[in-house]
Coordinates of C-alpha atoms in Angstrom, one line a residue:
X27 CA 244.7 32.1 319.2
X28 CA 243.0 35.3 318.3
X29 CA 241.0 34.3 315.3
X30 CA 237.3 33.6 316.1
X31 CA 235.1 32.7 313.2
X32 CA 233.0 30.0 311.7
X33 CA 230.5 29.7 308.9
X34 CA 227.0 28.5 309.5
X35 CA 226.9 25.9 306.7
X36 CA 229.9 24.0 307.9
X37 CA 228.8 23.9 311.5
X38 CA 226.1 21.3 310.9
X39 CA 226.3 17.8 312.3
X40 CA 224.8 14.5 311.2
X41 CA 221.5 14.0 313.0
X42 CA 221.1 10.2 312.9
X43 CA 223.1 7.0 312.6
X44 CA 224.8 5.8 309.4
X45 CA 222.8 4.0 306.8
X46 CA 223.9 0.5 305.9
X47 CA 227.0 0.3 303.7
X48 CA 226.7 -0.8 300.1
X49 CA 229.5 -3.1 298.8
X50 CA 230.4 -3.2 295.2
X51 CA 233.2 -5.0 293.3
X52 CA 235.3 -3.2 290.7
X53 CA 237.4 -4.3 287.8
X54 CA 240.6 -2.8 289.2
X55 CA 240.7 -5.1 292.1
X56 CA 239.5 -2.5 294.6
X57 CA 236.7 -2.9 297.1
X58 CA 234.5 0.2 297.0
X59 CA 231.9 1.1 299.5
X60 CA 229.0 3.3 298.6
X61 CA 227.4 5.5 301.3
X62 CA 224.0 7.1 301.4
X63 CA 223.5 10.7 302.4
X64 CA 221.4 12.0 305.2
X65 CA 218.8 14.8 305.4
X66 CA 220.1 18.2 306.5
X67 CA 219.3 19.2 310.0
X68 CA 219.9 22.9 310.1
X69 CA 219.1 23.0 313.9
X70 CA 222.0 20.8 314.8
X71 CA 225.1 23.0 314.8
X72 CA 228.8 22.6 315.6
X73 CA 229.6 24.1 318.9
X74 CA 233.2 25.2 318.2
X75 CA 236.1 24.8 315.9
X76 CA 239.1 22.6 316.3
X77 CA 242.5 24.2 316.6
X78 CA 245.6 22.3 317.6
X79 CA 248.5 23.9 319.5
X80 CA 250.9 22.9 316.7
X81 CA 248.6 24.5 314.1
X82 CA 246.8 27.1 316.1
X83 CA 247.7 29.7 313.5
X84 CA 246.7 27.4 310.7
X85 CA 243.5 25.6 311.8
X86 CA 241.0 27.5 309.8
X87 CA 237.6 28.1 311.1
X88 CA 235.6 25.0 310.3
X89 CA 236.5 21.4 310.2
X90 CA 235.5 19.0 307.5
X91 CA 234.5 15.6 308.7
X92 CA 235.0 12.3 306.9
X93 CA 232.4 9.5 307.0
X94 CA 232.4 5.8 307.3
X95 CA 234.3 3.8 304.7
X96 CA 236.3 0.7 303.9
X97 CA 239.4 0.1 301.9
X98 CA 240.5 -1.9 298.9
X99 CA 241.9 -5.4 298.7
X100 CA 244.9 -4.6 296.6
X101 CA 248.0 -2.5 296.9
X102 CA 245.9 0.6 296.3
X103 CA 243.6 1.4 299.2
X104 CA 240.4 3.3 299.1
X105 CA 238.3 4.9 301.8
X106 CA 234.9 6.0 300.7
X107 CA 233.8 9.3 302.1
X108 CA 230.3 10.5 302.9
X109 CA 229.5 14.1 301.8
X110 CA 227.3 16.0 304.2
X111 CA 226.3 19.4 302.7
X112 CA 229.8 19.7 301.2
X113 CA 231.2 20.2 304.7
X114 CA 231.6 16.9 306.6
X115 CA 233.5 13.8 305.6
X116 CA 234.1 10.8 307.9
X117 CA 235.9 7.5 307.5
X118 CA 236.1 4.4 309.6
X119 CA 239.1 2.6 311.0
X120 CA 239.7 -0.3 313.4
X121 CA 242.2 -0.4 316.3
X122 CA 243.3 -3.6 318.1
X123 CA 242.8 -7.3 317.6
X124 CA 240.0 -7.9 317.0
X125 CA 239.5 -4.4 315.5
X126 CA 237.5 -1.9 317.6
X127 CA 235.8 0.5 315.2
X128 CA 236.1 4.2 315.3
X129 CA 234.9 7.0 313.0
X130 CA 237.7 9.5 312.3
X131 CA 238.5 12.7 310.4
X132 CA 241.2 12.1 307.8
X133 CA 243.1 15.3 308.2
X134 CA 246.1 16.4 306.1
X135 CA 246.5 19.4 308.5
X136 CA 247.6 17.3 311.5
X137 CA 249.7 14.2 312.1
X138 CA 248.5 12.3 315.2
X139 CA 245.9 9.5 315.5
X140 CA 243.8 9.8 318.6
X141 CA 240.6 8.2 319.8
X142 CA 238.7 8.2 323.2
X143 CA 240.0 5.8 325.8
X144 CA 238.0 3.5 328.1
X145 CA 239.9 5.2 330.9
X146 CA 238.1 8.5 330.1
X147 CA 235.9 8.7 333.2
X148 CA 235.2 12.3 333.8
X149 CA 234.5 13.8 330.4
X150 CA 230.8 13.5 329.2
X151 CA 231.9 13.5 325.6
X152 CA 233.5 10.1 326.0
X153 CA 230.2 8.5 326.9
X154 CA 228.8 9.4 323.5
X155 CA 231.6 7.9 321.4
X156 CA 233.3 4.6 320.9
X157 CA 236.2 4.1 323.4
X158 CA 239.3 2.1 322.9
X159 CA 239.6 -0.8 325.4
X160 CA 243.2 -2.0 325.6
X161 CA 242.2 -5.1 327.6
X162 CA 240.2 -6.4 324.7
X163 CA 243.1 -6.4 322.2
X164 CA 245.6 -9.2 322.0
X165 CA 248.1 -6.9 320.1
X166 CA 248.0 -4.0 322.6
X167 CA 251.4 -2.7 323.9
X168 CA 251.6 -0.3 326.8
X169 CA 253.4 3.0 326.3
X170 CA 252.0 5.4 328.9
X171 CA 253.8 8.6 327.8
X172 CA 251.5 11.5 328.4
X173 CA 250.1 13.5 325.5
X174 CA 248.1 16.7 325.2
X175 CA 246.6 18.5 322.2
X176 CA 245.2 22.0 322.7
X177 CA 242.2 23.4 320.8
X178 CA 240.6 26.8 320.6
X179 CA 237.8 25.6 322.7
X180 CA 239.5 23.2 325.1
X181 CA 241.9 20.3 324.8
X182 CA 242.2 16.6 324.7
X183 CA 244.7 14.9 326.9
X184 CA 245.7 11.3 327.6
X185 CA 248.5 9.0 327.0
X186 CA 250.2 7.1 324.1
X187 CA 249.5 3.4 323.5
X188 CA 250.5 1.0 320.7
X189 CA 248.4 -1.4 318.7
X190 CA 247.5 -2.5 315.3
X191 CA 245.4 -0.1 313.2
X192 CA 243.1 -1.5 310.5
X193 CA 242.3 0.8 307.5
X194 CA 240.0 -1.2 305.3
X195 CA 241.8 -4.5 304.7
X196 CA 245.2 -3.1 305.5
X197 CA 246.6 -3.6 309.0
X198 CA 249.3 -1.2 310.2
X199 CA 251.2 -3.0 312.9
X200 CA 252.4 -1.5 316.2
X201 CA 251.1 2.0 315.5
X202 CA 251.6 4.6 318.2
X203 CA 248.4 6.6 319.0
X204 CA 246.9 8.7 321.7
X205 CA 244.2 7.4 324.1
X206 CA 242.2 10.5 325.0
X207 CA 241.3 10.3 328.7
X208 CA 239.9 13.8 328.9
X209 CA 237.8 15.6 326.3
X210 CA 236.4 18.7 328.2
X211 CA 235.4 20.6 325.1
X212 CA 231.7 20.7 324.0
X213 CA 233.1 20.2 320.5
X214 CA 233.6 16.6 321.2
X215 CA 230.4 16.2 323.1
X216 CA 228.2 16.9 320.0
X217 CA 230.6 15.6 317.3
X218 CA 229.8 12.6 315.3
X219 CA 233.4 11.7 314.9
X220 CA 235.3 9.7 317.5
X221 CA 238.8 10.9 316.8
X222 CA 241.3 12.2 314.2
X223 CA 243.7 10.5 311.9
X224 CA 246.4 13.0 310.8
X225 CA 248.0 12.7 307.4
X226 CA 250.5 15.5 307.8
X227 CA 254.3 15.2 308.3
X228 CA 255.9 13.9 311.4
X229 CA 257.4 17.4 312.0
X230 CA 254.1 18.5 313.5
X231 CA 253.3 15.3 315.3
X232 CA 252.6 15.7 319.0
X233 CA 255.2 13.6 320.9
X234 CA 257.0 13.1 317.6
X235 CA 254.9 10.0 317.1
X236 CA 255.3 8.3 313.7
X237 CA 252.1 9.0 311.7
X238 CA 249.9 6.2 310.4
X239 CA 250.7 7.0 306.8
X240 CA 254.5 6.7 307.4
X241 CA 254.0 3.2 308.8
X242 CA 251.7 2.3 305.9
X243 CA 254.6 3.1 303.6
X244 CA 257.4 1.6 305.8
X245 CA 255.5 -1.7 306.2
X246 CA 255.0 -2.0 302.5
X247 CA 251.2 -1.9 302.7
X248 CA 250.8 0.5 299.7
X249 CA 252.0 0.2 296.1
X250 CA 253.2 3.8 295.9
X251 CA 253.9 6.4 298.6
X252 CA 251.0 8.4 297.4
X253 CA 247.5 9.2 298.6
X254 CA 244.8 11.2 297.0
X255 CA 241.5 12.9 297.8
X256 CA 238.3 13.1 295.7
X257 CA 235.4 15.0 297.2
X258 CA 232.0 14.7 295.4
X259 CA 230.6 18.3 295.9
X260 CA 227.2 17.4 294.4
X261 CA 225.0 17.4 297.5
X262 CA 222.3 15.6 295.5
X263 CA 224.4 12.5 294.9
X264 CA 224.7 9.7 297.4
X265 CA 228.4 9.1 296.8
X266 CA 230.5 11.4 299.0
X267 CA 234.0 10.8 297.7
X268 CA 237.1 8.7 298.3
X269 CA 240.5 8.8 299.7
X270 CA 242.8 6.5 297.8
X271 CA 245.9 5.2 299.5
X272 CA 248.8 3.9 297.3
X273 CA 247.9 5.8 294.1
X274 CA 245.3 7.7 292.2
X275 CA 242.0 6.7 290.5
X276 CA 242.0 8.0 286.9
X277 CA 238.2 8.1 287.1
X278 CA 238.4 10.9 289.7
X279 CA 240.0 13.6 287.6
X280 CA 240.3 15.1 284.1
X281 CA 243.5 16.0 282.2
X282 CA 246.8 16.1 283.9
X283 CA 247.9 17.1 287.4
X284 CA 249.9 20.2 288.0
X285 CA 252.5 19.4 290.6
X286 CA 254.3 21.8 292.9
X287 CA 257.0 20.8 295.5
X288 CA 256.4 20.8 299.2
X289 CA 258.3 23.9 300.5
X290 CA 258.1 23.2 304.2
X291 CA 257.3 19.9 305.8
X292 CA 254.8 19.8 308.6
X293 CA 251.7 20.8 306.8
X294 CA 251.5 20.1 303.0
X295 CA 252.8 23.6 302.2
X296 CA 253.7 24.9 298.8
X297 CA 254.2 28.2 296.9
X298 CA 251.2 29.8 295.3
X299 CA 251.1 32.6 292.8
X300 CA 248.6 35.4 292.1
X301 CA 245.0 35.5 293.2
X302 CA 242.6 36.8 290.6
X303 CA 238.9 37.9 290.8
X304 CA 237.1 38.0 287.5
X305 CA 240.4 37.4 285.7
X306 CA 242.0 40.6 287.3
X307 CA 244.9 40.4 289.6
X308 CA 244.2 41.4 293.2
X309 CA 247.9 42.2 293.5
X310 CA 248.2 40.6 296.9
X311 CA 250.1 37.5 295.8
X312 CA 251.7 38.8 292.7
X313 CA 255.1 38.2 294.4
X314 CA 254.1 34.8 295.6
X315 CA 252.3 33.4 298.7
X316 CA 252.5 30.2 300.8
X317 CA 249.6 27.8 300.9
X318 CA 248.7 24.5 302.4
X319 CA 246.2 21.8 301.1
X320 CA 244.1 20.8 304.1
X321 CA 241.4 18.2 303.9
X322 CA 240.4 19.1 307.5
X323 CA 239.3 22.6 306.7
X324 CA 236.0 23.1 305.0
X325 CA 236.4 26.6 303.6
X326 CA 239.2 28.5 301.8
X327 CA 241.1 30.7 304.2
X328 CA 243.4 33.6 303.6
X329 CA 244.6 36.9 305.0
X330 CA 241.8 39.2 306.1
X331 CA 243.0 41.9 303.8
X332 CA 242.5 40.0 300.6
X333 CA 239.6 37.9 301.8
X334 CA 237.7 41.1 302.6
X335 CA 238.4 42.3 299.0
X336 CA 237.3 39.0 297.5
X337 CA 234.1 39.1 299.5
X338 CA 233.4 42.6 298.4
X339 CA 233.9 41.7 294.8
X340 CA 231.5 38.7 295.0
X341 CA 228.9 40.8 296.8
X342 CA 229.2 39.1 300.2
X343 CA 228.4 41.2 303.3
X344 CA 229.7 40.9 306.8
X345 CA 229.6 43.0 310.0
X346 CA 230.9 46.6 309.8
X347 CA 234.3 46.9 311.4
X348 CA 234.3 50.2 313.3
X349 CA 238.0 50.2 313.7
X350 CA 238.5 49.9 310.0
X351 CA 236.2 52.8 309.2
X352 CA 237.8 54.9 312.0
X353 CA 241.3 54.4 310.5
X354 CA 240.0 55.5 307.1
X355 CA 238.2 58.6 308.4
X356 CA 241.0 59.8 310.7
X357 CA 244.1 58.6 308.8
X358 CA 243.0 57.8 305.3
X359 CA 244.3 61.0 303.6
X360 CA 247.6 60.8 305.6
X361 CA 248.2 57.2 304.5
X362 CA 247.5 58.2 300.9
X363 CA 250.0 61.1 301.2
X364 CA 252.7 58.8 302.6
X365 CA 252.1 56.3 299.8
X366 CA 252.4 59.0 297.2
X367 CA 255.6 60.2 298.9
X368 CA 256.9 56.7 298.3
X369 CA 257.3 56.0 302.0
X370 CA 257.9 52.3 302.8
X371 CA 254.4 50.8 303.1
X372 CA 255.4 48.5 305.9
X373 CA 256.4 51.5 308.1
X374 CA 253.5 53.8 307.4
X375 CA 251.3 52.5 310.2
X376 CA 254.1 53.0 312.7
X377 CA 254.8 56.4 311.2
X378 CA 251.3 57.5 312.1
X379 CA 251.4 56.0 315.5
X380 CA 249.0 53.0 315.1
X381 CA 251.7 50.3 315.2
X382 CA 255.3 50.0 316.1
X383 CA 257.8 48.6 313.7
X384 CA 259.9 45.6 314.6
X385 CA 262.2 45.6 311.6
X386 CA 260.0 43.4 309.4
X387 CA 256.4 44.4 310.1
X388 CA 254.1 46.5 312.2
X389 CA 253.1 45.3 315.7
X390 CA 250.6 46.7 318.1
X391 CA 251.6 49.7 320.3
X392 CA 253.0 48.5 323.7
X393 CA 252.8 44.8 322.8
X394 CA 256.2 43.3 322.1
X395 CA 256.5 40.7 319.3
X396 CA 257.1 37.2 320.3
X397 CA 260.5 35.7 319.5
X398 CA 260.5 32.0 319.0
X399 CA 263.8 30.3 319.5
X400 CA 262.7 27.5 317.2
X401 CA 262.4 30.0 314.4
X402 CA 266.0 31.1 314.8
X403 CA 265.0 34.1 316.8
X404 CA 262.7 35.5 314.2
X405 CA 259.5 37.2 315.2
X406 CA 256.6 34.8 315.3
X407 CA 254.1 37.5 315.8
X408 CA 252.7 39.1 318.9
X409 CA 249.2 40.1 319.9
X410 CA 247.9 42.8 317.6
X411 CA 245.1 45.3 318.3
X412 CA 242.4 46.0 315.8
X413 CA 243.5 49.5 314.9
X414 CA 247.0 48.3 313.9
X415 CA 245.6 45.5 311.8
X416 CA 243.0 47.8 310.2
X417 CA 245.7 50.3 309.3
X418 CA 247.9 47.6 307.6
X419 CA 244.9 46.4 305.6
X420 CA 244.1 50.0 304.6
X421 CA 247.7 50.5 303.3
X422 CA 247.5 47.3 301.2
X423 CA 244.1 48.3 299.8
X424 CA 245.2 51.8 299.0
X425 CA 248.4 50.6 297.3
X426 CA 246.3 48.5 294.9
X427 CA 244.0 51.4 294.1
X428 CA 246.9 53.8 293.5
X429 CA 248.3 51.3 290.9
X430 CA 245.0 51.6 289.1
X431 CA 245.3 55.5 289.1
X432 CA 242.1 56.0 291.1
X433 CA 241.3 59.4 292.5
X434 CA 241.6 60.1 296.3
X435 CA 237.9 60.5 296.6
X436 CA 237.3 57.1 294.8
X437 CA 240.0 55.4 296.9
X438 CA 238.6 56.5 300.3
X439 CA 235.1 55.6 299.2
X440 CA 236.3 52.1 298.1
X441 CA 238.2 51.5 301.3
X442 CA 235.1 52.4 303.3
X443 CA 233.2 49.9 301.3
X444 CA 235.8 47.2 302.0
X445 CA 235.5 48.0 305.7
X446 CA 231.8 47.2 305.5
X447 CA 232.6 43.9 303.9
X448 CA 234.8 42.7 306.7
X449 CA 233.4 39.4 308.0
X450 CA 231.6 39.0 311.3
X451 CA 233.7 38.0 314.3
X452 CA 232.6 34.4 313.6
X453 CA 233.8 34.6 310.0
X454 CA 230.4 34.5 308.3
X455 CA 229.9 36.4 305.0
X456 CA 226.5 35.9 303.3
X457 CA 225.7 36.3 299.6
X458 CA 222.5 36.6 297.7
X459 CA 221.5 33.2 296.4
X460 CA 219.8 34.8 293.4
X461 CA 223.1 36.5 292.3
X462 CA 225.2 33.5 291.6
X463 CA 225.0 33.9 287.9
X464 CA 226.5 37.4 288.0
X465 CA 229.3 36.7 290.5
X466 CA 232.9 36.5 289.2
X467 CA 235.2 33.6 289.2
X468 CA 238.0 33.6 291.8
X469 CA 241.2 32.0 290.6
X470 CA 244.5 30.9 292.1
X471 CA 247.8 30.5 290.3
X472 CA 249.7 27.3 291.2
X473 CA 252.7 26.0 289.3
X474 CA 252.1 28.5 286.5
X475 CA 248.5 27.2 286.0
X476 CA 245.3 29.1 286.8
X477 CA 242.8 27.2 288.9
X478 CA 239.3 28.8 288.7
X479 CA 236.5 28.6 291.2
X480 CA 233.1 29.6 289.9
X481 CA 230.3 30.8 292.2
X482 CA 228.9 27.3 292.2
X483 CA 232.1 26.1 293.7
X484 CA 232.8 28.7 296.3
X485 CA 229.3 29.4 297.6
X486 CA 227.8 26.9 300.0
X487 CA 224.0 26.6 300.4
X488 CA 222.2 26.0 303.6
X489 CA 218.6 24.9 303.7
X490 CA 216.1 24.2 301.0
X491 CA 213.5 26.2 298.9
X492 CA 212.7 29.7 300.1
X493 CA 214.7 29.2 303.3
X494 CA 217.9 28.6 301.5
X495 CA 220.9 30.7 302.7
X496 CA 224.1 31.2 300.8
X497 CA 227.5 31.5 302.5
X498 CA 230.8 32.7 301.0
X499 CA 233.4 29.9 301.0
X500 CA 236.1 32.5 301.8
X501 CA 237.0 33.1 305.4
X502 CA 239.7 35.2 307.0
X503 CA 242.8 33.8 308.8
X504 CA 245.9 35.9 309.5
X505 CA 249.0 33.8 310.1
X506 CA 251.9 36.0 311.2
X507 CA 255.4 35.9 309.8
X508 CA 257.6 33.9 309.4
X509 CA 255.1 31.2 308.7
X510 CA 252.6 33.5 307.2
X511 CA 250.9 35.1 305.4
X512 CA 249.4 31.7 304.5
X513 CA 246.5 30.4 302.5
X514 CA 244.6 27.3 303.5
X515 CA 243.1 25.6 300.5
X516 CA 240.4 23.5 302.2
X517 CA 237.6 21.5 300.8
X518 CA 236.1 24.4 298.8
X519 CA 239.2 24.1 296.6
X520 CA 239.9 20.4 297.0
X521 CA 236.3 19.6 296.0
X522 CA 236.9 21.4 292.7
X523 CA 240.3 19.9 292.2
X524 CA 241.4 16.3 292.8
X525 CA 244.4 16.5 295.0
X526 CA 247.4 14.1 295.1
X527 CA 249.7 14.1 298.1
X528 CA 252.9 12.6 296.7
X529 CA 254.9 11.7 299.8
X530 CA 257.6 9.9 297.8
X531 CA 258.5 12.9 295.6
X532 CA 257.5 15.5 298.3
X533 CA 255.0 17.3 296.0
X534 CA 251.3 18.1 295.7
X535 CA 249.3 17.8 292.5
X536 CA 246.0 19.3 291.4
X537 CA 243.7 18.4 288.5
X538 CA 240.1 19.1 287.7
X539 CA 237.9 16.7 289.6
X540 CA 235.7 14.3 287.5

């Protein structure tokens, strides 16, 4: 995995234990659990990001974590979520009989359930988290099949087991899950979560294990094959949000949902239309793009080319990319001439010698593209050097400027400015907290509807008072064809728009969050 980035704000961990839960009854027959928020500890930071092997091209920089909750006592189940600086949400489950409690991430970008095992002897991380003890459960069934999930900063490995899983008052029987016997990554050492509960499709499940959600539906535990997320993005309020299993809560959204079909099972993937800044098309997705809705990603991730342009337009600044500026200074005029001569844009970088062309896209000189048999022999993208990537970004930017009839001098100046807006290697792009009122909206077209994000929605704040820092919610992630380019609409987007995952009808719905 070549992408290396994270944002400061979403790398913060909880610094103390959970406050007591507050139980409250409701008229719809659901048991709701209110959670209190904790004080920000800016000195306690996430050590690394999670990236699974199955989704290593898709696991955007930062994870969002779900906090302790409980579920309803009817056919619709609710997990209350704790919001920590709009970046971390955890929930609680139980495994075994009697239930052993674990704090997990509810992640629509993966599909396995895993928790630490009592047989984890040699990883320090296991000593700081709850561990599953099979000998203390009367419903445990041995499986023993080995399992391994790779991350950008390490891996977890262990073996499959089978037991009952309790989510609130619902009990999923005979659920296959992974007992992690090794957690070498520092990520898990400092994490407040014990494990992950994936809500993606079985197609990306390690070991082809049946996901928890599938069994909830199969065993008739939910009224409808639907679950929905509501994230409370107001950091001043105690309530963090809810995940509702079996339906939707009308109090969580306004108006009607716009639904789009799932185009590729695995992740919750769908087709997205144009991306606009200040109401003006960026031109990048005018012909359509693919996107996924991922509750496990805090920010909103997209291709470096357009994310850099968005961060430039909102006034965010990153680290200067010397490769980008070198391409502009040495090849800028040549690229412009080739575009004006109506050369094929995808071949320009190979024509000037910075990339080779594999028939569909440019790839780095001397580095062959990888052919994945699972993709029918299509290129799944090889390693790419910075000059090749910078060239392809430059071509796209110049194309957009030529469409606006800009002069050569203006275009080269603009591209140099974009180079300076490229994010740092860790993906951080800062904005002036005093400029929020003058920043443009950034909008995404889904199902023919335009979904706006205002600066208040896409800028995350760290700290308080004079020490407050503001971070752009847009981060770069380049997913190669055939899967990419791909957008990941994480919690920056899902916090603004209530999201329905309709498993029964294979579709996703978005409506303004209430």
